[in-house]
Amino acid sequence: MKIMYTLNPLPSFPYINQNSTIAFSKSDPRFSTCSYLSVRRNPESPSGLFNKPTSQIHETGSKTSSFSKLNGFPFRLPSKPTSHLLRAAPEANPERDTEDSKPQTLQLALIFGLWYFQNIVFNIYNKKVLNLFPFPWLLASFQLFVGSVWMFFLWSLKLQPCPKISKSFIIALLGPALFHTIGHISACVSFSKVAVSFTHVIKSSEPVFSVVFSSFLGDTYPFNVWLSILPIVMGCSLAAVTEVSFNFQGLWGALISNVGFVLRNIYSKKSLQSFKEVNGLNLYGWITIISLLYLFPVAVFVEGSQWVEGYRRALVAVGKPSTLYLWVIISGVFYHLYNQSSYQALDQISPLTFSVGNTMKRVVVIVSSILVFRNPVRPLNALGSAIAIFGTFLYSQATTANKAKKLEGEKKS
């Protein structure tokens, strides 16, 4: 009978073969006379090592054994070592790492599931409200209002740490909040004029605007990034030409929304560099509050005179006032929740995984809206949408690879 002991990797011992195995037979006299094995440096030995039994190797019912003391080294392991030098071979099981990764996988799946579900619910109920009450300026303002109340609720109950507010911080937020307002209201206008699926197909062209505007500001992109935006342009153009519910206001609303969100991202990088201690959720919360202050006065000016009559018509169409109220509240709550989940997802995963997940999210929303509202889709329209979404995926891959190369170059330099 042989008992096998394996040496676990220890970086402190560069001269020990990390994968070596020590075998003893019960008939081996060394097994009966020693229980601790001391490994020392022998300058006269060709291998540089010799073994000297200093105490007894205790055979216990356990299959594992570890050093409680090392002799001949200028340090000692703690009395309760966190890793074992001698471990029985049957204990070396890679399934343990798999089990440890399961909670992280489940957590990530939960975050993605919430993100997708909340986005789908928002888009469906947002469109339902706009079909009955076609006043996107008021609805967009209400959604920002719900987000503002939500953040004050989190801050007051200390569920989210409230950031320190200064005059310079508020001034730095004015630009990003303005562009966020433009992006949000333009998307709501588009949703009120055309099908949800068409708006999302056009919004998938956002990378095109990002590359163009960033290039004007001095950023450079490799050829593969420029090449990846070609299918986006082609796919969106094909989808627009073949869209059954095509409307120029809906098209321009989606395009302006892309411009607004791209400029928000670019401007945020420039103006918020000195406020990196503010996490993403708090930053989005304050952008929401300032955006509400921007949008609501303009909403009153643009369509305020029509709200009362539009409200009466909506009540006649829906039958029960409580139904309309519930739909409006759901659209507001889930608008903020899906944005909050996206920030949480970005904290948990890499930018590449996030961009791929965002592309797939848009596909899920498009398919869900088509199933719920039963919008007619022509084959060429479906093909154009697929090409545009695929181009967005290629763009995310190309930009992430470009960033990785830049980081490697900076580390080497």
mmCIF file of C-alpha atoms in Angstrom:
data_model
loop_
_atom_site.group_PDB
_atom_site.id
_atom_site.type_symbol
_atom_site.label_atom_id
_atom_site.label_comp_id
_atom_site.label_asym_id
_atom_site.label_seq_id
_atom_site.Cartn_x
_atom_site.Cartn_y
_atom_site.Cartn_z
ATOM 1 C CA MET A 1 0.000 0.000 0.000
ATOM 2 C CA LYS A 2 1.299 3.415 -0.958
ATOM 3 C CA ILE A 3 0.187 6.820 0.289
ATOM 4 C CA MET A 4 0.668 9.639 -2.213
ATOM 5 C CA TYR A 5 1.475 13.191 -1.137
ATOM 6 C CA THR A 6 1.618 16.053 -3.601
ATOM 7 C CA LEU A 7 3.369 19.370 -3.247
ATOM 8 C CA ASN A 8 1.064 22.354 -3.631
ATOM 9 C CA PRO A 9 2.484 25.361 -5.501
ATOM 10 C CA LEU A 10 4.262 27.741 -3.161
ATOM 11 C CA PRO A 11 5.952 30.719 -4.779
ATOM 12 C CA SER A 12 8.320 31.022 -1.802
ATOM 13 C CA PHE A 13 10.124 27.851 -2.850
ATOM 14 C CA PRO A 14 11.543 28.444 -6.316
ATOM 15 C CA TYR A 15 13.814 25.411 -6.101
ATOM 16 C CA ILE A 16 11.068 22.868 -5.310
ATOM 17 C CA ASN A 17 9.364 21.144 -8.199
ATOM 18 C CA GLN A 18 5.826 22.384 -7.757
ATOM 19 C CA ASN A 19 4.220 19.273 -9.214
ATOM 20 C CA SER A 20 6.445 16.645 -7.574
ATOM 21 C CA THR A 21 4.944 13.674 -5.726
ATOM 22 C CA ILE A 22 6.398 11.923 -2.652
ATOM 23 C CA ALA A 23 5.452 8.266 -2.295
ATOM 24 C CA PHE A 24 5.948 6.153 0.815
ATOM 25 C CA SER A 25 5.197 2.505 1.369
ATOM 26 C CA LYS A 26 4.074 1.316 4.777
ATOM 27 C CA SER A 27 6.940 -1.146 4.661
ATOM 28 C CA ASP A 28 9.372 1.689 4.018
ATOM 29 C CA PRO A 29 11.446 2.254 7.161
ATOM 30 C CA ARG A 30 11.401 6.004 6.531
ATOM 31 C CA PHE A 31 7.647 5.971 6.903
ATOM 32 C CA SER A 32 7.783 4.425 10.343
ATOM 33 C CA THR A 33 10.543 6.601 11.715
ATOM 34 C CA CYS A 34 9.585 10.068 10.609
ATOM 35 C CA SER A 35 6.421 12.070 10.389
ATOM 36 C CA TYR A 36 7.548 15.509 9.321
ATOM 37 C CA LEU A 37 9.657 15.948 6.260
ATOM 38 C CA SER A 38 12.054 18.860 6.233
ATOM 39 C CA VAL A 39 13.332 20.048 2.872
ATOM 40 C CA ARG A 40 16.669 21.841 2.976
ATOM 41 C CA ARG A 41 19.138 23.279 0.543
ATOM 42 C CA ASN A 42 22.247 21.121 -0.019
ATOM 43 C CA PRO A 43 24.930 23.016 -1.918
ATOM 44 C CA GLU A 44 26.858 19.802 -2.527
ATOM 45 C CA SER A 45 23.970 17.950 -4.069
ATOM 46 C CA PRO A 46 23.537 18.243 -7.860
ATOM 47 C CA SER A 47 19.853 18.882 -7.364
ATOM 48 C CA GLY A 48 20.543 21.251 -4.507
ATOM 49 C CA LEU A 49 18.190 19.351 -2.168
ATOM 50 C CA PHE A 50 18.461 16.637 0.453
ATOM 51 C CA ASN A 51 15.864 15.237 2.789
ATOM 52 C CA LYS A 52 16.508 14.954 6.485
ATOM 53 C CA PRO A 53 13.899 13.365 8.735
ATOM 54 C CA THR A 54 13.559 15.584 11.811
ATOM 55 C CA SER A 55 10.374 14.210 13.358
ATOM 56 C CA GLN A 56 7.597 11.736 12.773
ATOM 57 C CA ILE A 57 5.167 11.715 9.840
ATOM 58 C CA HIS A 58 1.851 11.166 11.585
ATOM 59 C CA GLU A 59 -0.562 8.912 9.756
ATOM 60 C CA THR A 60 -4.097 10.012 10.546
ATOM 61 C CA GLY A 61 -7.529 9.093 9.266
ATOM 62 C CA SER A 62 -7.474 12.226 7.124
ATOM 63 C CA LYS A 63 -6.151 12.011 3.614
ATOM 64 C CA THR A 64 -4.381 15.339 3.912
ATOM 65 C CA SER A 65 -1.273 16.425 5.804
ATOM 66 C CA SER A 66 0.367 19.835 6.049
ATOM 67 C CA PHE A 67 3.434 21.434 7.479
ATOM 68 C CA SER A 68 2.869 22.975 10.866
ATOM 69 C CA LYS A 69 6.528 23.965 11.018
ATOM 70 C CA LEU A 70 9.305 24.361 8.501
ATOM 71 C CA ASN A 71 12.890 23.942 9.716
ATOM 72 C CA GLY A 72 15.884 25.407 8.000
ATOM 73 C CA PHE A 73 14.128 28.501 6.554
ATOM 74 C CA PRO A 74 14.290 32.020 7.914
ATOM 75 C CA PHE A 75 10.533 32.120 8.464
ATOM 76 C CA ARG A 76 7.711 29.983 9.807
ATOM 77 C CA LEU A 77 4.264 29.297 8.485
ATOM 78 C CA PRO A 78 1.394 30.412 10.722
ATOM 79 C CA SER A 79 0.024 27.880 13.159
ATOM 80 C CA LYS A 80 -3.149 27.714 11.053
ATOM 81 C CA PRO A 81 -1.820 27.807 7.522
ATOM 82 C CA THR A 82 -4.186 28.868 4.777
ATOM 83 C CA SER A 83 -2.657 26.498 2.235
ATOM 84 C CA HIS A 84 -1.255 22.998 2.577
ATOM 85 C CA LEU A 85 2.132 21.990 1.305
ATOM 86 C CA LEU A 86 1.443 18.289 1.560
ATOM 87 C CA ARG A 87 -1.991 17.271 0.345
ATOM 88 C CA ALA A 88 -3.346 13.856 -0.521
ATOM 89 C CA ALA A 89 -3.695 13.377 -4.262
ATOM 90 C CA PRO A 90 -7.410 12.460 -4.165
ATOM 91 C CA GLU A 91 -8.151 15.862 -2.566
ATOM 92 C CA ALA A 92 -6.862 17.827 -5.576
ATOM 93 C CA ASN A 93 -10.296 18.296 -7.170
ATOM 94 C CA PRO A 94 -10.852 21.033 -9.772
ATOM 95 C CA GLU A 95 -14.604 20.866 -9.159
ATOM 96 C CA ARG A 96 -14.113 23.137 -6.137
ATOM 97 C CA ASP A 97 -13.250 26.110 -8.372
ATOM 98 C CA THR A 98 -16.335 25.401 -10.449
ATOM 99 C CA GLU A 99 -18.493 25.406 -7.349
ATOM 100 C CA ASP A 100 -17.005 28.737 -6.226
ATOM 101 C CA SER A 101 -17.813 30.340 -9.568
ATOM 102 C CA LYS A 102 -21.453 29.245 -9.514
ATOM 103 C CA PRO A 103 -22.672 32.061 -7.174
ATOM 104 C CA GLN A 104 -21.003 34.682 -9.380
ATOM 105 C CA THR A 105 -22.587 33.173 -12.494
ATOM 106 C CA LEU A 106 -26.015 33.140 -10.853
ATOM 107 C CA GLN A 107 -25.601 36.740 -9.694
ATOM 108 C CA LEU A 108 -24.598 37.867 -13.169
ATOM 109 C CA ALA A 109 -27.520 35.969 -14.717
ATOM 110 C CA LEU A 110 -29.871 37.662 -12.249
ATOM 111 C CA ILE A 111 -28.543 41.123 -13.109
ATOM 112 C CA PHE A 112 -28.862 40.492 -16.842
ATOM 113 C CA GLY A 113 -32.339 39.040 -16.373
ATOM 114 C CA LEU A 114 -33.517 42.084 -14.430
ATOM 115 C CA TRP A 115 -31.912 44.442 -16.920
ATOM 116 C CA TYR A 116 -33.639 42.792 -19.895
ATOM 117 C CA PHE A 117 -36.982 42.331 -18.126
ATOM 118 C CA GLN A 118 -37.134 45.928 -16.881
ATOM 119 C CA ASN A 119 -36.240 47.293 -20.318
ATOM 120 C CA ILE A 120 -38.938 45.205 -21.987
ATOM 121 C CA VAL A 121 -41.572 46.303 -19.445
ATOM 122 C CA PHE A 122 -40.613 49.964 -19.865
ATOM 123 C CA ASN A 123 -40.815 49.862 -23.659
ATOM 124 C CA ILE A 124 -44.174 48.074 -23.686
ATOM 125 C CA TYR A 125 -45.937 50.311 -21.163
ATOM 126 C CA ASN A 126 -44.290 53.449 -22.482
ATOM 127 C CA LYS A 127 -45.780 52.676 -25.900
ATOM 128 C CA LYS A 128 -49.168 51.764 -24.405
ATOM 129 C CA VAL A 129 -49.389 55.138 -22.667
ATOM 130 C CA LEU A 130 -48.294 57.025 -25.767
ATOM 131 C CA ASN A 131 -50.948 55.235 -27.846
ATOM 132 C CA LEU A 132 -53.631 56.584 -25.491
ATOM 133 C CA PHE A 133 -52.006 59.848 -24.405
ATOM 134 C CA PRO A 134 -49.671 61.003 -27.218
ATOM 135 C CA PHE A 135 -47.806 63.649 -25.252
ATOM 136 C CA PRO A 136 -44.190 62.464 -24.997
ATOM 137 C CA TRP A 137 -42.922 65.640 -23.347
ATOM 138 C CA LEU A 138 -45.135 65.184 -20.301
ATOM 139 C CA LEU A 139 -44.503 61.443 -20.096
ATOM 140 C CA ALA A 140 -40.724 61.897 -20.385
ATOM 141 C CA SER A 141 -40.868 64.531 -17.624
ATOM 142 C CA PHE A 142 -42.828 62.179 -15.391
ATOM 143 C CA GLN A 143 -40.284 59.407 -15.922
ATOM 144 C CA LEU A 144 -37.471 61.719 -14.847
ATOM 145 C CA PHE A 145 -39.593 62.794 -11.865
ATOM 146 C CA VAL A 146 -40.020 59.166 -10.745
ATOM 147 C CA GLY A 147 -36.263 58.615 -11.061
ATOM 148 C CA SER A 148 -35.564 61.725 -8.972
ATOM 149 C CA VAL A 149 -37.966 60.622 -6.220
ATOM 150 C CA TRP A 150 -36.427 57.144 -6.304
ATOM 151 C CA MET A 151 -32.915 58.498 -5.751
ATOM 152 C CA PHE A 152 -34.037 60.767 -2.901
ATOM 153 C CA PHE A 153 -35.666 57.707 -1.342
ATOM 154 C CA LEU A 154 -32.427 55.706 -1.581
ATOM 155 C CA TRP A 155 -30.359 58.575 -0.190
ATOM 156 C CA SER A 156 -32.714 59.380 2.694
ATOM 157 C CA LEU A 157 -32.839 55.751 3.876
ATOM 158 C CA LYS A 158 -29.070 55.415 3.331
ATOM 159 C CA LEU A 159 -29.590 52.520 0.920
ATOM 160 C CA GLN A 160 -27.262 54.391 -1.412
ATOM 161 C CA PRO A 161 -24.470 56.691 -0.155
ATOM 162 C CA CYS A 162 -25.294 60.286 -1.002
ATOM 163 C CA PRO A 163 -22.436 62.032 -2.835
ATOM 164 C CA LYS A 164 -21.027 65.294 -1.560
ATOM 165 C CA ILE A 165 -22.484 68.126 -3.594
ATOM 166 C CA SER A 166 -20.424 71.144 -4.549
ATOM 167 C CA LYS A 167 -20.893 74.014 -6.937
ATOM 168 C CA SER A 168 -18.207 72.694 -9.249
ATOM 169 C CA PHE A 169 -19.891 69.275 -9.350
ATOM 170 C CA ILE A 170 -23.257 70.772 -10.328
ATOM 171 C CA ILE A 171 -21.627 72.927 -12.999
ATOM 172 C CA ALA A 172 -19.823 69.884 -14.405
ATOM 173 C CA LEU A 173 -23.168 68.043 -14.632
ATOM 174 C CA LEU A 174 -25.003 70.776 -16.556
ATOM 175 C CA GLY A 175 -23.641 69.708 -19.944
ATOM 176 C CA PRO A 176 -24.153 65.929 -19.616
ATOM 177 C CA ALA A 177 -27.622 66.464 -18.135
ATOM 178 C CA LEU A 178 -28.594 68.701 -21.058
ATOM 179 C CA PHE A 179 -27.552 66.110 -23.631
ATOM 180 C CA HIS A 180 -29.238 63.379 -21.596
ATOM 181 C CA THR A 181 -32.445 65.400 -21.694
ATOM 182 C CA ILE A 182 -32.188 65.775 -25.465
ATOM 183 C CA GLY A 183 -31.569 62.058 -25.895
ATOM 184 C CA HIS A 184 -34.458 61.024 -23.641
ATOM 185 C CA ILE A 185 -37.142 63.339 -25.004
ATOM 186 C CA SER A 186 -36.147 62.624 -28.611
ATOM 187 C CA ALA A 187 -36.508 58.880 -28.010
ATOM 188 C CA CYS A 188 -39.941 59.405 -26.437
ATOM 189 C CA VAL A 189 -41.029 61.495 -29.439
ATOM 190 C CA SER A 190 -39.879 58.710 -31.732
ATOM 191 C CA PHE A 191 -41.757 56.092 -29.694
ATOM 192 C CA SER A 192 -44.943 58.156 -30.011
ATOM 193 C CA LYS A 193 -44.704 58.324 -33.825
ATOM 194 C CA VAL A 194 -43.441 54.885 -34.954
ATOM 195 C CA ALA A 195 -43.242 51.288 -33.769
ATOM 196 C CA VAL A 196 -40.957 50.473 -30.849
ATOM 197 C CA SER A 197 -39.025 48.030 -33.015
ATOM 198 C CA PHE A 198 -38.254 50.680 -35.632
ATOM 199 C CA THR A 199 -37.037 53.171 -33.031
ATOM 200 C CA HIS A 200 -34.668 50.603 -31.561
ATOM 201 C CA VAL A 201 -33.310 49.654 -34.969
ATOM 202 C CA ILE A 202 -32.491 53.309 -35.673
ATOM 203 C CA LYS A 203 -31.041 53.723 -32.180
ATOM 204 C CA SER A 204 -28.679 50.840 -32.911
ATOM 205 C CA SER A 205 -26.854 53.288 -35.201
ATOM 206 C CA GLU A 206 -25.535 55.166 -32.154
ATOM 207 C CA PRO A 207 -21.961 53.821 -32.701
ATOM 208 C CA VAL A 208 -21.859 55.623 -36.050
ATOM 209 C CA PHE A 209 -22.412 58.977 -34.345
ATOM 210 C CA SER A 210 -19.955 58.080 -31.619
ATOM 211 C CA VAL A 211 -17.149 57.398 -34.104
ATOM 212 C CA VAL A 212 -17.904 60.490 -36.198
ATOM 213 C CA PHE A 213 -18.153 62.971 -33.301
ATOM 214 C CA SER A 214 -15.156 61.509 -31.479
ATOM 215 C CA SER A 215 -13.099 61.764 -34.669
ATOM 216 C CA PHE A 216 -13.972 65.440 -34.996
ATOM 217 C CA LEU A 217 -12.741 65.939 -31.436
ATOM 218 C CA GLY A 218 -9.358 64.373 -32.211
ATOM 219 C CA ASP A 219 -9.791 60.676 -31.433
ATOM 220 C CA THR A 220 -8.484 58.180 -33.977
ATOM 221 C CA TYR A 221 -9.950 54.769 -34.786
ATOM 222 C CA PRO A 222 -8.384 51.847 -36.654
ATOM 223 C CA PHE A 223 -9.723 50.623 -39.961
ATOM 224 C CA ASN A 224 -11.677 47.706 -38.461
ATOM 225 C CA VAL A 225 -13.775 50.109 -36.344
ATOM 226 C CA TRP A 226 -14.678 52.206 -39.391
ATOM 227 C CA LEU A 227 -15.438 49.030 -41.307
ATOM 228 C CA SER A 228 -17.792 47.804 -38.563
ATOM 229 C CA ILE A 229 -20.109 50.821 -38.875
ATOM 230 C CA LEU A 230 -20.837 50.138 -42.561
ATOM 231 C CA PRO A 231 -23.330 47.307 -41.892
ATOM 232 C CA ILE A 232 -24.991 49.521 -39.266
ATOM 233 C CA VAL A 233 -25.621 52.267 -41.836
ATOM 234 C CA MET A 234 -26.729 49.768 -44.493
ATOM 235 C CA GLY A 235 -29.023 47.862 -42.133
ATOM 236 C CA CYS A 236 -30.690 50.960 -40.702
ATOM 237 C CA SER A 237 -31.229 52.374 -44.191
ATOM 238 C CA LEU A 238 -32.835 49.151 -45.399
ATOM 239 C CA ALA A 239 -35.037 48.955 -42.311
ATOM 240 C CA ALA A 240 -36.159 52.578 -42.708
ATOM 241 C CA VAL A 241 -37.067 52.171 -46.387
ATOM 242 C CA THR A 242 -39.128 49.039 -45.724
ATOM 243 C CA GLU A 243 -40.749 50.140 -42.425
ATOM 244 C CA VAL A 244 -44.550 49.929 -42.547
ATOM 245 C CA SER A 245 -45.057 52.605 -39.883
ATOM 246 C CA PHE A 246 -42.402 54.938 -41.298
ATOM 247 C CA ASN A 247 -42.691 58.518 -40.112
ATOM 248 C CA PHE A 248 -40.110 61.285 -40.529
ATOM 249 C CA GLN A 249 -40.697 62.599 -37.006
ATOM 250 C CA GLY A 250 -40.098 59.122 -35.631
ATOM 251 C CA LEU A 251 -36.937 58.735 -37.698
ATOM 252 C CA TRP A 252 -35.519 62.122 -36.744
ATOM 253 C CA GLY A 253 -36.438 61.584 -33.111
ATOM 254 C CA ALA A 254 -34.412 58.373 -32.963
ATOM 255 C CA LEU A 255 -31.456 59.956 -34.776
ATOM 256 C CA ILE A 256 -31.449 63.037 -32.517
ATOM 257 C CA SER A 257 -31.636 60.714 -29.517
ATOM 258 C CA ASN A 258 -28.438 59.034 -30.718
ATOM 259 C CA VAL A 259 -26.732 62.407 -31.038
ATOM 260 C CA GLY A 260 -27.836 63.431 -27.548
ATOM 261 C CA PHE A 261 -26.609 60.288 -25.815
ATOM 262 C CA VAL A 262 -23.314 60.246 -27.721
ATOM 263 C CA LEU A 263 -22.600 63.868 -26.789
ATOM 264 C CA ARG A 264 -23.589 63.093 -23.200
ATOM 265 C CA ASN A 265 -20.985 60.326 -23.053
ATOM 266 C CA ILE A 266 -18.279 62.416 -24.702
ATOM 267 C CA TYR A 267 -18.990 65.487 -22.576
ATOM 268 C CA SER A 268 -19.105 63.418 -19.390
ATOM 269 C CA LYS A 269 -15.562 62.162 -19.986
ATOM 270 C CA LYS A 270 -14.304 65.718 -20.328
ATOM 271 C CA SER A 271 -16.222 67.477 -17.549
ATOM 272 C CA LEU A 272 -16.402 64.776 -14.870
ATOM 273 C CA GLN A 273 -12.767 63.623 -14.794
ATOM 274 C CA SER A 274 -12.183 65.179 -11.373
ATOM 275 C CA PHE A 275 -15.257 63.541 -9.788
ATOM 276 C CA LYS A 276 -14.321 59.894 -10.134
ATOM 277 C CA GLU A 277 -15.245 59.237 -6.503
ATOM 278 C CA VAL A 278 -18.932 59.522 -7.445
ATOM 279 C CA ASN A 279 -20.201 56.097 -8.481
ATOM 280 C CA GLY A 280 -22.253 55.524 -11.610
ATOM 281 C CA LEU A 281 -25.641 55.227 -9.927
ATOM 282 C CA ASN A 282 -25.269 58.486 -7.994
ATOM 283 C CA LEU A 283 -24.015 60.218 -11.112
ATOM 284 C CA TYR A 284 -27.035 59.035 -13.076
ATOM 285 C CA GLY A 285 -29.311 60.108 -10.217
ATOM 286 C CA TRP A 286 -28.097 63.695 -10.293
ATOM 287 C CA ILE A 287 -28.216 63.791 -14.084
ATOM 288 C CA THR A 288 -31.869 62.686 -13.818
ATOM 289 C CA ILE A 289 -32.687 65.470 -11.346
ATOM 290 C CA ILE A 290 -31.076 68.192 -13.442
ATOM 291 C CA SER A 291 -32.672 66.789 -16.613
ATOM 292 C CA LEU A 292 -36.098 67.098 -14.976
ATOM 293 C CA LEU A 293 -35.424 70.771 -14.264
ATOM 294 C CA TYR A 294 -34.439 71.223 -17.912
ATOM 295 C CA LEU A 295 -37.338 69.317 -19.452
ATOM 296 C CA PHE A 296 -40.521 70.087 -17.533
ATOM 297 C CA PRO A 297 -40.667 73.865 -18.205
ATOM 298 C CA VAL A 298 -40.140 73.185 -21.917
ATOM 299 C CA ALA A 299 -42.812 70.468 -21.817
ATOM 300 C CA VAL A 300 -45.324 72.935 -20.406
ATOM 301 C CA PHE A 301 -44.471 75.384 -23.169
ATOM 302 C CA VAL A 302 -44.565 72.822 -26.015
ATOM 303 C CA GLU A 303 -47.717 70.853 -25.234
ATOM 304 C CA GLY A 304 -49.098 72.028 -21.889
ATOM 305 C CA SER A 305 -52.225 73.582 -23.444
ATOM 306 C CA GLN A 306 -53.258 70.197 -24.864
ATOM 307 C CA TRP A 307 -52.890 68.048 -21.751
ATOM 308 C CA VAL A 308 -56.413 68.485 -20.334
ATOM 309 C CA GLU A 309 -58.211 67.600 -23.553
ATOM 310 C CA GLY A 310 -55.759 64.754 -24.229
ATOM 311 C CA TYR A 311 -56.362 63.390 -20.741
ATOM 312 C CA ARG A 312 -60.143 63.306 -21.318
ATOM 313 C CA ARG A 313 -59.750 61.447 -24.590
ATOM 314 C CA ALA A 314 -57.373 58.950 -22.945
ATOM 315 C CA LEU A 315 -59.900 58.221 -20.182
ATOM 316 C CA VAL A 316 -62.648 57.610 -22.746
ATOM 317 C CA ALA A 317 -60.371 55.254 -24.699
ATOM 318 C CA VAL A 318 -59.058 53.249 -21.735
ATOM 319 C CA GLY A 319 -62.337 53.021 -19.795
ATOM 320 C CA LYS A 320 -60.851 52.875 -16.287
ATOM 321 C CA PRO A 321 -58.728 55.815 -15.086
ATOM 322 C CA SER A 322 -56.808 53.494 -12.750
ATOM 323 C CA THR A 323 -55.527 51.546 -15.770
ATOM 324 C CA LEU A 324 -54.011 54.666 -17.323
ATOM 325 C CA TYR A 325 -52.470 55.717 -14.005
ATOM 326 C CA LEU A 326 -50.970 52.250 -13.504
ATOM 327 C CA TRP A 327 -49.430 52.234 -16.981
ATOM 328 C CA VAL A 328 -47.910 55.686 -16.469
ATOM 329 C CA ILE A 329 -46.431 54.714 -13.090
ATOM 330 C CA ILE A 330 -45.015 51.448 -14.480
ATOM 331 C CA SER A 331 -43.365 53.284 -17.384
ATOM 332 C CA GLY A 332 -41.744 55.748 -14.977
ATOM 333 C CA VAL A 333 -40.563 53.191 -12.411
ATOM 334 C CA PHE A 334 -39.164 50.752 -14.949
ATOM 335 C CA TYR A 335 -37.451 53.516 -16.911
ATOM 336 C CA HIS A 336 -35.315 54.269 -13.880
ATOM 337 C CA LEU A 337 -34.919 50.622 -12.834
ATOM 338 C CA TYR A 338 -33.543 49.445 -16.167
ATOM 339 C CA ASN A 339 -31.025 52.293 -16.211
ATOM 340 C CA GLN A 340 -30.039 51.438 -12.641
ATOM 341 C CA SER A 341 -29.610 47.753 -13.563
ATOM 342 C CA SER A 342 -27.432 48.689 -16.526
ATOM 343 C CA TYR A 343 -25.049 50.555 -14.205
ATOM 344 C CA GLN A 344 -24.989 47.597 -11.822
ATOM 345 C CA ALA A 345 -24.272 45.251 -14.719
ATOM 346 C CA LEU A 346 -21.405 47.455 -15.885
ATOM 347 C CA ASP A 347 -19.884 47.301 -12.399
ATOM 348 C CA GLN A 348 -19.966 43.489 -12.446
ATOM 349 C CA ILE A 349 -18.733 42.685 -15.947
ATOM 350 C CA SER A 350 -16.197 43.802 -18.506
ATOM 351 C CA PRO A 351 -17.040 46.495 -21.094
ATOM 352 C CA LEU A 352 -16.965 43.845 -23.844
ATOM 353 C CA THR A 353 -19.514 41.650 -22.078
ATOM 354 C CA PHE A 354 -21.639 44.711 -21.349
ATOM 355 C CA SER A 355 -21.625 45.841 -24.984
ATOM 356 C CA VAL A 356 -22.535 42.359 -26.200
ATOM 357 C CA GLY A 357 -25.283 42.179 -23.588
ATOM 358 C CA ASN A 358 -26.572 45.596 -24.631
ATOM 359 C CA THR A 359 -26.729 44.447 -28.273
ATOM 360 C CA MET A 360 -28.644 41.324 -27.322
ATOM 361 C CA LYS A 361 -30.940 43.383 -25.114
ATOM 362 C CA ARG A 362 -31.950 45.482 -28.095
ATOM 363 C CA VAL A 363 -32.747 42.303 -30.044
ATOM 364 C CA VAL A 364 -34.901 41.015 -27.172
ATOM 365 C CA VAL A 365 -36.772 44.337 -26.919
ATOM 366 C CA ILE A 366 -37.418 44.434 -30.679
ATOM 367 C CA VAL A 367 -38.756 40.884 -30.742
ATOM 368 C CA SER A 368 -40.870 41.425 -27.611
ATOM 369 C CA SER A 369 -42.446 44.611 -28.964
ATOM 370 C CA ILE A 370 -43.307 42.893 -32.248
ATOM 371 C CA LEU A 371 -44.985 40.032 -30.381
ATOM 372 C CA VAL A 372 -46.917 42.319 -28.007
ATOM 373 C CA PHE A 373 -48.102 44.950 -30.498
ATOM 374 C CA ARG A 374 -48.179 42.590 -33.497
ATOM 375 C CA ASN A 375 -46.527 45.072 -35.811
ATOM 376 C CA PRO A 376 -46.291 43.877 -39.419
ATOM 377 C CA VAL A 377 -42.690 43.183 -40.399
ATOM 378 C CA ARG A 378 -41.611 42.732 -44.002
ATOM 379 C CA PRO A 379 -38.807 40.291 -44.827
ATOM 380 C CA LEU A 380 -36.515 43.079 -46.050
ATOM 381 C CA ASN A 381 -37.256 45.069 -42.918
ATOM 382 C CA ALA A 382 -36.281 42.100 -40.754
ATOM 383 C CA LEU A 383 -33.114 41.616 -42.815
ATOM 384 C CA GLY A 384 -32.140 45.289 -42.454
ATOM 385 C CA SER A 385 -32.743 45.158 -38.704
ATOM 386 C CA ALA A 386 -30.597 42.032 -38.381
ATOM 387 C CA ILE A 387 -27.749 43.601 -40.384
ATOM 388 C CA ALA A 388 -27.835 46.750 -38.236
ATOM 389 C CA ILE A 389 -27.776 44.774 -34.983
ATOM 390 C CA PHE A 390 -24.951 42.579 -36.280
ATOM 391 C CA GLY A 391 -22.981 45.695 -37.208
ATOM 392 C CA THR A 392 -23.442 46.984 -33.659
ATOM 393 C CA PHE A 393 -22.018 43.713 -32.359
ATOM 394 C CA LEU A 394 -19.002 43.993 -34.677
ATOM 395 C CA TYR A 395 -18.439 47.567 -33.544
ATOM 396 C CA SER A 396 -18.414 46.553 -29.863
ATOM 397 C CA GLN A 397 -15.886 43.826 -30.614
ATOM 398 C CA ALA A 398 -13.635 46.155 -32.626
ATOM 399 C CA THR A 399 -13.680 49.036 -30.121
ATOM 400 C CA THR A 400 -12.990 46.756 -27.168
ATOM 401 C CA ALA A 401 -10.036 45.174 -28.960
ATOM 402 C CA ASN A 402 -8.733 48.659 -29.814
ATOM 403 C CA LYS A 403 -8.939 49.749 -26.158
ATOM 404 C CA ALA A 404 -7.129 46.602 -25.043
ATOM 405 C CA LYS A 405 -4.279 47.321 -27.467
ATOM 406 C CA LYS A 406 -3.998 50.897 -26.184
ATOM 407 C CA LEU A 407 -3.808 49.702 -22.591
ATOM 408 C CA GLU A 408 -1.099 47.183 -23.434
ATOM 409 C CA GLY A 409 0.870 49.884 -25.242
ATOM 410 C CA GLU A 410 0.586 52.214 -22.238
ATOM 411 C CA LYS A 411 1.757 49.469 -19.862
ATOM 412 C CA LYS A 412 4.765 48.652 -22.028
ATOM 413 C CA SER A 413 5.727 52.315 -22.331
#
